[in-house]
Amino acid sequence: MAESRKPLTYAESGVDIDVGNRIVDRIRPFARATRRSGAGAELGGFGGLFDLRAAGFVDPILVAANDGVGTKVKIAIESGLYDTIGVDLVAMCVNDIVVQGAEPLFFLDYFASGKLDEDVASAVVQGIAQGCAQSGCALIGGETAEMPGLYALGDFDIAGFAVGAAERGTLLPRPGLKPGDLVFGLPSSGVHSNGFSLVRRIVARSGLGWDDSAPFDPQHSLAAALLTPTHLYVRPLLDALKRTRGIHALAHITGGGYPDNLPRVLDDGLAVSLDLNAFTPQPVFSWLASVGDLDEAEMLRTFNCGFGMAAFVSVDCKEGAREALAGAGLSPVLIGELVHGQGRRLVTHGRLKL
């Protein structure tokens, strides 16, 4: 038989099913460690199962979210540091669920590459499992896809899908926010997972390599410092919401920063007056602003600048809400108040300390 007519195989086309199966075997223990009421967290079925009644819900509303980590994943690829990017993936999804007052219940991941690397995929999924465990969220399924010709050698991308629930009548935002009510910022762990296309441009301008010491954190390499995972707010916020009824709304400060995310929970006619003097951005933000020549408006719309979550609190419950947030370990900082909109949704005063 001529070489051109030689029988072809899927493996010769670049897809090795056995590698995918081995990856599932390696990550199965990680998933099992995320077991919770309502889910056994056992991989291998055609679909993941969750029992809402076993989880204690009576009349639940489901809340779903999906996200990725953007080009932050490129830093993990280029530096070979894969152990935290999975935590980012979980955080970007479950933080969006808890802002609606819901408890994340289960998570599914998607890992796609041109050529599956067992060690890389396993390290990433282990991080996903860690993020799930820290959020009380069961990892009940996922997909590893090998797509030669679509991704360059060594490249991969990840996506996450989370579902949560809240009892009917308990969802956020709650009605009743009015001028004079307050906005508390909840500290971030750093850049989180937004703005990394700009971050990578700034790093290129700086001339630094990923293995060089981070100018803003000399004890870590630049890659390790920038890969600090997104803070998981789920358990502390659920705790705080049980302690007080004074929290009317929450906003996750992600893509679009403060101008895009704070107004999403407000009725028409309301705006946030943001006190920039109350911000104490971590050193990474000062470095990014300096090397990138970024102005204040660009910083506020691209990065969280020190606060990854905002809590909108009734002024009548100011102290109780502050104590509930602090008691849950969230270190709230008063960063603004609600005012009449007059055609604007966000106004700022003061200056960022960059």
XYZ file of N, CA and C in Angstrom, residues 58-219:
486
model
N -34.740 24.528 50.223
C -36.176 24.251 50.245
C -36.842 24.804 48.989
N -36.617 26.086 48.696
C -37.232 26.738 47.542
C -36.166 27.583 46.850
N -35.204 26.926 46.210
C -34.036 27.656 45.714
C -34.218 28.308 44.352
N -33.487 29.403 44.176
C -33.270 30.016 42.869
C -31.831 29.703 42.474
N -31.626 29.169 41.277
C -30.283 28.862 40.815
C -29.620 30.107 40.221
N -28.321 30.224 40.445
C -27.523 31.323 39.904
C -26.308 30.711 39.205
N -26.099 31.053 37.945
C -25.002 30.461 37.178
C -24.038 31.541 36.700
N -22.769 31.179 36.577
C -21.754 32.116 36.085
C -20.664 31.344 35.372
N -20.079 31.950 34.364
C -18.914 31.349 33.717
C -17.895 32.437 33.402
N -16.627 32.045 33.333
C -15.573 33.029 33.101
C -14.282 32.298 32.756
N -13.259 33.075 32.454
C -11.917 32.554 32.258
C -10.949 33.414 33.043
N -9.670 33.330 32.734
C -8.693 34.181 33.416
C -7.965 35.087 32.432
N -8.433 35.129 31.192
C -7.840 36.018 30.209
C -6.372 35.702 29.945
N -5.625 36.739 29.588
C -4.228 36.516 29.211
C -3.306 36.368 30.421
N -3.859 36.340 31.622
C -3.041 35.972 32.781
C -2.485 34.563 32.592
N -3.249 33.731 31.862
C -2.802 32.365 31.617
C -1.497 32.350 30.821
N -1.257 33.390 30.023
C -0.032 33.446 29.222
C 1.202 33.581 30.119
N 1.062 34.277 31.245
C 2.180 34.386 32.181
C 2.479 33.025 32.792
N 1.443 32.278 33.129
C 1.649 30.931 33.663
C 2.367 30.054 32.643
N 1.957 30.154 31.387
C 2.580 29.341 30.333
C 4.043 29.711 30.156
N 4.329 31.001 30.070
C 5.695 31.442 29.772
C 6.644 31.261 30.951
N 6.097 31.260 32.175
C 6.945 31.105 33.365
C 7.007 29.668 33.860
N 6.076 28.827 33.405
C 6.022 27.452 33.887
C 5.453 27.329 35.291
N 4.748 28.359 35.775
C 4.126 28.337 37.106
C 2.622 28.108 36.925
N 2.189 26.905 37.201
C 0.813 26.517 36.877
C -0.078 26.300 38.108
N 0.466 26.439 39.315
C -0.250 25.951 40.481
C -1.327 26.896 41.003
N -1.353 28.157 40.563
C -2.354 29.089 41.105
C -3.407 29.524 40.095
N -3.156 29.328 38.809
C -4.073 29.852 37.803
C -5.461 29.209 37.907
N -5.511 27.975 38.406
C -6.804 27.320 38.611
C -7.614 27.967 39.715
N -6.939 28.468 40.751
C -7.648 29.195 41.811
C -8.289 30.447 41.229
N -7.547 31.145 40.356
C -8.114 32.313 39.670
C -9.399 31.954 38.935
N -9.364 30.844 38.234
C -10.516 30.449 37.431
C -11.746 30.266 38.307
N -11.589 29.581 39.412
C -12.717 29.374 40.321
C -13.189 30.708 40.879
N -12.232 31.533 41.321
C -12.592 32.800 41.954
C -13.399 33.695 41.018
N -13.008 33.748 39.750
C -13.719 34.628 38.822
C -15.172 34.219 38.639
N -15.463 32.955 38.833
C -16.850 32.472 38.700
C -17.619 32.567 40.012
N -17.036 32.030 41.090
C -17.793 31.964 42.347
C -17.950 33.336 42.989
N -16.994 34.246 42.774
C -17.176 35.599 43.296
C -18.349 36.298 42.626
N -18.611 35.971 41.357
C -19.771 36.532 40.671
C -21.077 35.942 41.208
N -21.020 34.738 41.717
C -22.226 34.112 42.260
C -22.553 34.661 43.640
N -21.550 34.830 44.486
C -21.821 35.276 45.855
C -22.312 36.720 45.881
N -21.965 37.541 44.877
C -22.456 38.920 44.888
C -23.971 38.970 44.750
N -24.580 37.888 44.325
C -26.037 37.843 44.254
C -26.647 37.177 45.481
N -25.804 37.014 46.501
C -26.293 36.443 47.747
C -26.453 34.945 47.700
N -25.861 34.302 46.688
C -26.032 32.864 46.499
C -24.787 32.108 46.933
N -24.978 30.862 47.291
C -23.890 29.962 47.692
C -23.456 29.130 46.497
N -22.209 29.216 46.066
C -21.746 28.352 44.975
C -21.826 26.884 45.388
N -22.349 26.063 44.492
C -22.582 24.650 44.821
C -21.665 23.716 44.057
N -21.539 23.924 42.753
C -20.676 23.028 41.981
C -20.020 23.773 40.832
N -18.961 23.149 40.324
C -18.084 23.787 39.344
C -17.700 22.773 38.283
N -17.583 23.258 37.044
C -17.067 22.443 35.941
C -15.988 23.247 35.226
N -14.940 22.566 34.795
C -13.838 23.265 34.142
C -13.651 22.775 32.715
N -12.994 23.604 31.913
C -12.671 23.265 30.524
C -11.208 23.637 30.289
N -10.410 22.653 29.904
C -8.980 22.836 29.643
C -8.730 22.439 28.197
N -8.263 23.386 27.396
C -8.050 23.130 25.969
C -6.619 23.467 25.580
N -6.004 22.598 24.772
C -4.633 22.832 24.319
C -4.428 22.178 22.967
N -3.292 22.506 22.344
C -2.953 21.848 21.092
C -2.437 20.444 21.330
N -1.695 20.270 22.428
C -1.148 18.969 22.804
C -1.197 18.860 24.324
N -1.960 17.904 24.821
C -2.118 17.768 26.265
C -0.810 17.360 26.926
N -0.474 18.080 27.981
C 0.662 17.747 28.818
C 0.088 17.312 30.163
N 0.325 16.059 30.528
C -0.282 15.522 31.749
C 0.089 16.340 32.976
N 1.349 16.705 33.095
C 1.792 17.433 34.283
C 1.162 18.815 34.357
N 1.119 19.513 33.229
C 0.550 20.859 33.211
C -0.947 20.807 33.520
N -1.680 19.960 32.811
C -3.118 19.873 33.025
C -3.443 19.468 34.458
N -2.693 18.534 34.997
C -2.943 18.074 36.366
C -2.679 19.191 37.372
N -1.609 19.971 37.160
C -1.298 21.074 38.068
C -2.386 22.143 38.038
N -2.872 22.447 36.841
C -3.925 23.455 36.717
C -5.203 22.979 37.401
N -5.597 21.732 37.150
C -6.831 21.225 37.742
C -6.695 21.068 39.255
N -5.506 20.772 39.726
C -5.306 20.713 41.171
C -5.575 22.090 41.786
N -5.145 23.162 41.118
C -5.460 24.508 41.585
C -6.944 24.786 41.553
N -7.617 24.301 40.513
C -9.074 24.449 40.439
C -9.736 23.765 41.636
N -9.290 22.563 41.941
C -9.855 21.838 43.076
C -9.605 22.574 44.389
N -8.424 23.171 44.532
C -8.130 23.944 45.740
C -9.086 25.120 45.865
N -9.305 25.828 44.752
C -10.238 26.951 44.778
C -11.648 26.512 45.121
N -12.061 25.372 44.583
C -13.393 24.845 44.891
C -13.510 24.497 46.367
N -12.499 23.815 46.898
C -12.535 23.414 48.299
C -12.604 24.642 49.211
N -11.859 25.679 48.873
C -11.856 26.891 49.685
C -13.184 27.637 49.594
N -13.967 27.372 48.565
C -15.245 28.051 48.374
C -16.434 27.173 48.746
N -16.176 25.940 49.192
C -17.277 25.035 49.510
C -18.042 24.596 48.292
N -17.348 24.497 47.166
C -17.961 24.238 45.866
C -17.410 22.921 45.319
N -18.255 22.001 44.925
C -17.807 20.695 44.466
C -17.395 20.738 42.994
N -16.237 20.164 42.697
C -15.793 20.001 41.311
C -16.391 18.692 40.803
N -17.459 18.777 40.006
C -18.204 17.570 39.642
C -18.020 17.156 38.188
N -17.216 17.884 37.428
C -17.012 17.486 36.039
C -16.153 18.491 35.303
N -15.885 18.183 34.056
C -15.086 19.076 33.235
C -14.722 18.418 31.917
N -13.832 19.058 31.199
C -13.439 18.569 29.872
C -12.000 18.952 29.600
N -11.214 18.019 29.106
C -9.886 18.310 28.584
C -9.926 18.064 27.082
N -9.603 19.109 26.330
C -9.703 19.032 24.874
C -8.324 19.203 24.252
N -7.987 18.292 23.341
C -6.724 18.352 22.609
C -7.050 18.716 21.170
N -6.584 19.904 20.726
C -6.980 20.408 19.412
C -5.755 20.877 18.634
N -5.011 19.948 18.046
C -3.826 20.333 17.266
C -4.211 21.225 16.093
N -3.394 22.231 15.859
C -3.672 23.168 14.774
C -4.436 24.384 15.223
N -5.096 24.307 16.376
C -5.852 25.455 16.875
C -5.039 26.243 17.901
N -4.256 25.527 18.721
C -3.400 26.168 19.714
C -1.940 25.898 19.357
N -1.093 26.893 19.591
C 0.342 26.701 19.389
C 0.880 25.724 20.426
N 1.976 25.074 20.113
C 2.573 24.107 21.023
C 2.890 24.777 22.360
N 2.402 24.177 23.434
C 2.627 24.708 24.771
C 1.538 25.627 25.268
N 0.713 26.151 24.363
C -0.369 27.044 24.769
C -1.583 26.247 25.252
N -2.332 26.853 26.141
C -3.615 26.277 26.555
C -4.507 27.408 27.029
N -5.784 27.110 27.165
C -6.727 28.065 27.741
C -7.654 27.311 28.677
N -8.221 28.035 29.634
C -9.123 27.412 30.597
C -10.374 28.269 30.744
N -11.468 27.596 31.011
C -12.737 28.270 31.289
C -13.425 27.536 32.431
N -14.248 28.251 33.156
C -14.946 27.648 34.290
C -16.422 27.978 34.269
N -17.198 27.089 34.866
C -18.652 27.228 34.919
C -19.102 26.849 36.330
N -19.793 27.753 36.998
C -20.226 27.496 38.365
C -21.726 27.715 38.484
N -22.342 26.941 39.357
C -23.767 27.098 39.661
C -23.925 27.174 41.165
N -24.725 28.143 41.595
C -25.028 28.294 43.005
C -26.521 28.432 43.205
N -26.926 28.644 44.449
C -28.345 28.769 44.750
C -28.556 29.636 45.978
N -29.723 30.230 46.040
C -30.155 30.986 47.213
C -31.639 30.725 47.400
N -32.076 30.728 48.639
C -33.498 30.571 48.885
C -34.253 31.775 48.314
N -35.418 31.506 47.773
C -36.239 32.562 47.197
C -36.445 33.691 48.227
N -36.243 34.910 47.767
C -36.427 36.059 48.644
C -35.161 36.548 49.314
N -34.047 35.848 49.118
C -32.808 36.261 49.782
C -31.753 36.792 48.814
N -32.063 36.841 47.534
C -31.075 37.274 46.549
C -30.712 38.753 46.709
N -29.503 39.079 46.305
C -29.036 40.457 46.210
C -29.027 40.868 44.734
N -29.140 42.184 44.456
C -29.300 43.280 45.405
C -30.716 43.352 45.957
N -30.818 43.834 47.202
C -32.110 44.068 47.813
C -32.541 45.498 47.534
N -33.833 45.748 47.445
C -34.288 47.126 47.205
C -34.038 48.002 48.429
N -34.083 49.292 48.199
C -34.012 50.215 49.326
C -32.764 51.072 49.392
N -31.789 50.865 48.495
C -30.609 51.733 48.510
C -31.016 53.159 48.172
N -30.403 54.120 48.862
C -30.808 55.527 48.731
C -29.597 56.431 48.942
N -29.711 57.707 48.553
C -28.612 58.637 48.819
C -28.263 58.653 50.309
N -26.976 58.672 50.587
C -26.505 58.634 51.972
C -26.056 57.257 52.405
N -26.508 56.208 51.702
C -26.020 54.862 52.021
C -24.547 54.747 51.628
N -23.886 53.741 52.182
C -22.428 53.699 52.153
C -21.878 52.568 51.290
N -20.638 52.751 50.829
C -19.939 51.727 50.048
C -18.641 51.376 50.775
N -18.500 50.096 51.131
C -17.275 49.609 51.756
C -16.478 48.819 50.729
N -15.174 49.072 50.668
C -14.289 48.279 49.824
C -13.719 47.119 50.619
N -13.631 45.958 49.984
C -13.059 44.762 50.601
C -11.748 44.470 49.886
N -10.634 44.446 50.621
C -9.312 44.389 49.993
C -9.124 43.208 49.040
N -8.373 43.480 47.979
C -8.001 42.453 47.005
C -6.658 41.853 47.396
N -6.275 40.801 46.679
C -4.953 40.196 46.884
C -3.934 40.746 45.899
N -4.356 41.674 45.056
C -3.476 42.237 44.035
C -4.257 42.504 42.770
N -3.653 42.213 41.631
C -4.268 42.541 40.347
C -5.474 41.654 40.048
N -5.589 40.513 40.688
C -6.637 39.512 40.418
C -6.497 39.007 38.984
N -7.544 39.031 38.161
C -7.443 38.395 36.830
C -7.967 39.275 35.715
N -7.817 40.581 35.873
C -8.263 41.510 34.835
C -7.135 42.462 34.452
N -7.137 42.862 33.196
C -6.165 43.850 32.742
C -4.819 43.285 32.349
N -4.725 41.959 32.163
C -3.404 41.374 31.944
C -2.855 41.575 30.542
N -3.690 41.931 29.599
C -3.122 42.316 28.297
C -2.308 43.596 28.456
N -2.798 44.516 29.283
C -2.046 45.731 29.581
C -0.851 45.415 30.485
N -1.041 44.562 31.485
C 0.067 44.177 32.365
C 1.226 43.625 31.557
N 0.939 42.747 30.603
C 1.997 42.126 29.816
C 2.709 43.146 28.927
N 1.983 44.156 28.429
C 2.618 45.231 27.663
C 3.556 46.029 28.556
N 3.136 46.267 29.791
C 3.965 47.018 30.727
C 5.226 46.229 31.076
N 5.081 44.924 31.293
C 6.242 44.085 31.573
C 7.216 44.128 30.393
N 6.693 44.047 29.172
C 7.568 44.116 27.993
C 8.306 45.446 27.956
N 7.622 46.538 28.288
C 8.260 47.848 28.309
C 9.352 47.909 29.367
N 9.125 47.233 30.498
C 10.088 47.288 31.606
C 11.404 46.588 31.279
N 11.371 45.647 30.331
C 12.559 44.882 29.983
C 12.879 43.753 30.949
N 12.028 43.527 31.936
C 12.255 42.470 32.914
C 11.804 41.116 32.380
N 12.441 40.054 32.866
C 12.016 38.698 32.547
C 11.177 38.145 33.678
N 10.475 37.065 33.385
C 9.587 36.491 34.401
C 10.352 35.981 35.618
N 11.591 35.583 35.440
C 12.375 35.070 36.566
C 13.048 36.173 37.383
N 13.026 37.408 36.881
C 13.621 38.513 37.630
C 12.796 38.820 38.875
N 13.443 39.392 39.876
C 12.728 39.789 41.085
C 11.705 40.877 40.741
N 10.518 40.770 41.338
C 9.499 41.788 41.109
C 9.914 43.084 41.799
N 9.973 44.206 41.091
C 10.374 45.471 41.720
C 9.487 45.860 42.894
N 8.222 45.449 42.848
C 7.262 45.791 43.897
C 7.157 44.711 44.971
N 7.857 43.590 44.769
C 7.827 42.469 45.723
C 9.108 41.656 45.542
N 10.245 42.169 46.016
C 11.555 41.564 45.716
C 11.734 40.135 46.216
N 10.883 39.678 47.125
C 11.015 38.313 47.630
C 10.474 37.273 46.642
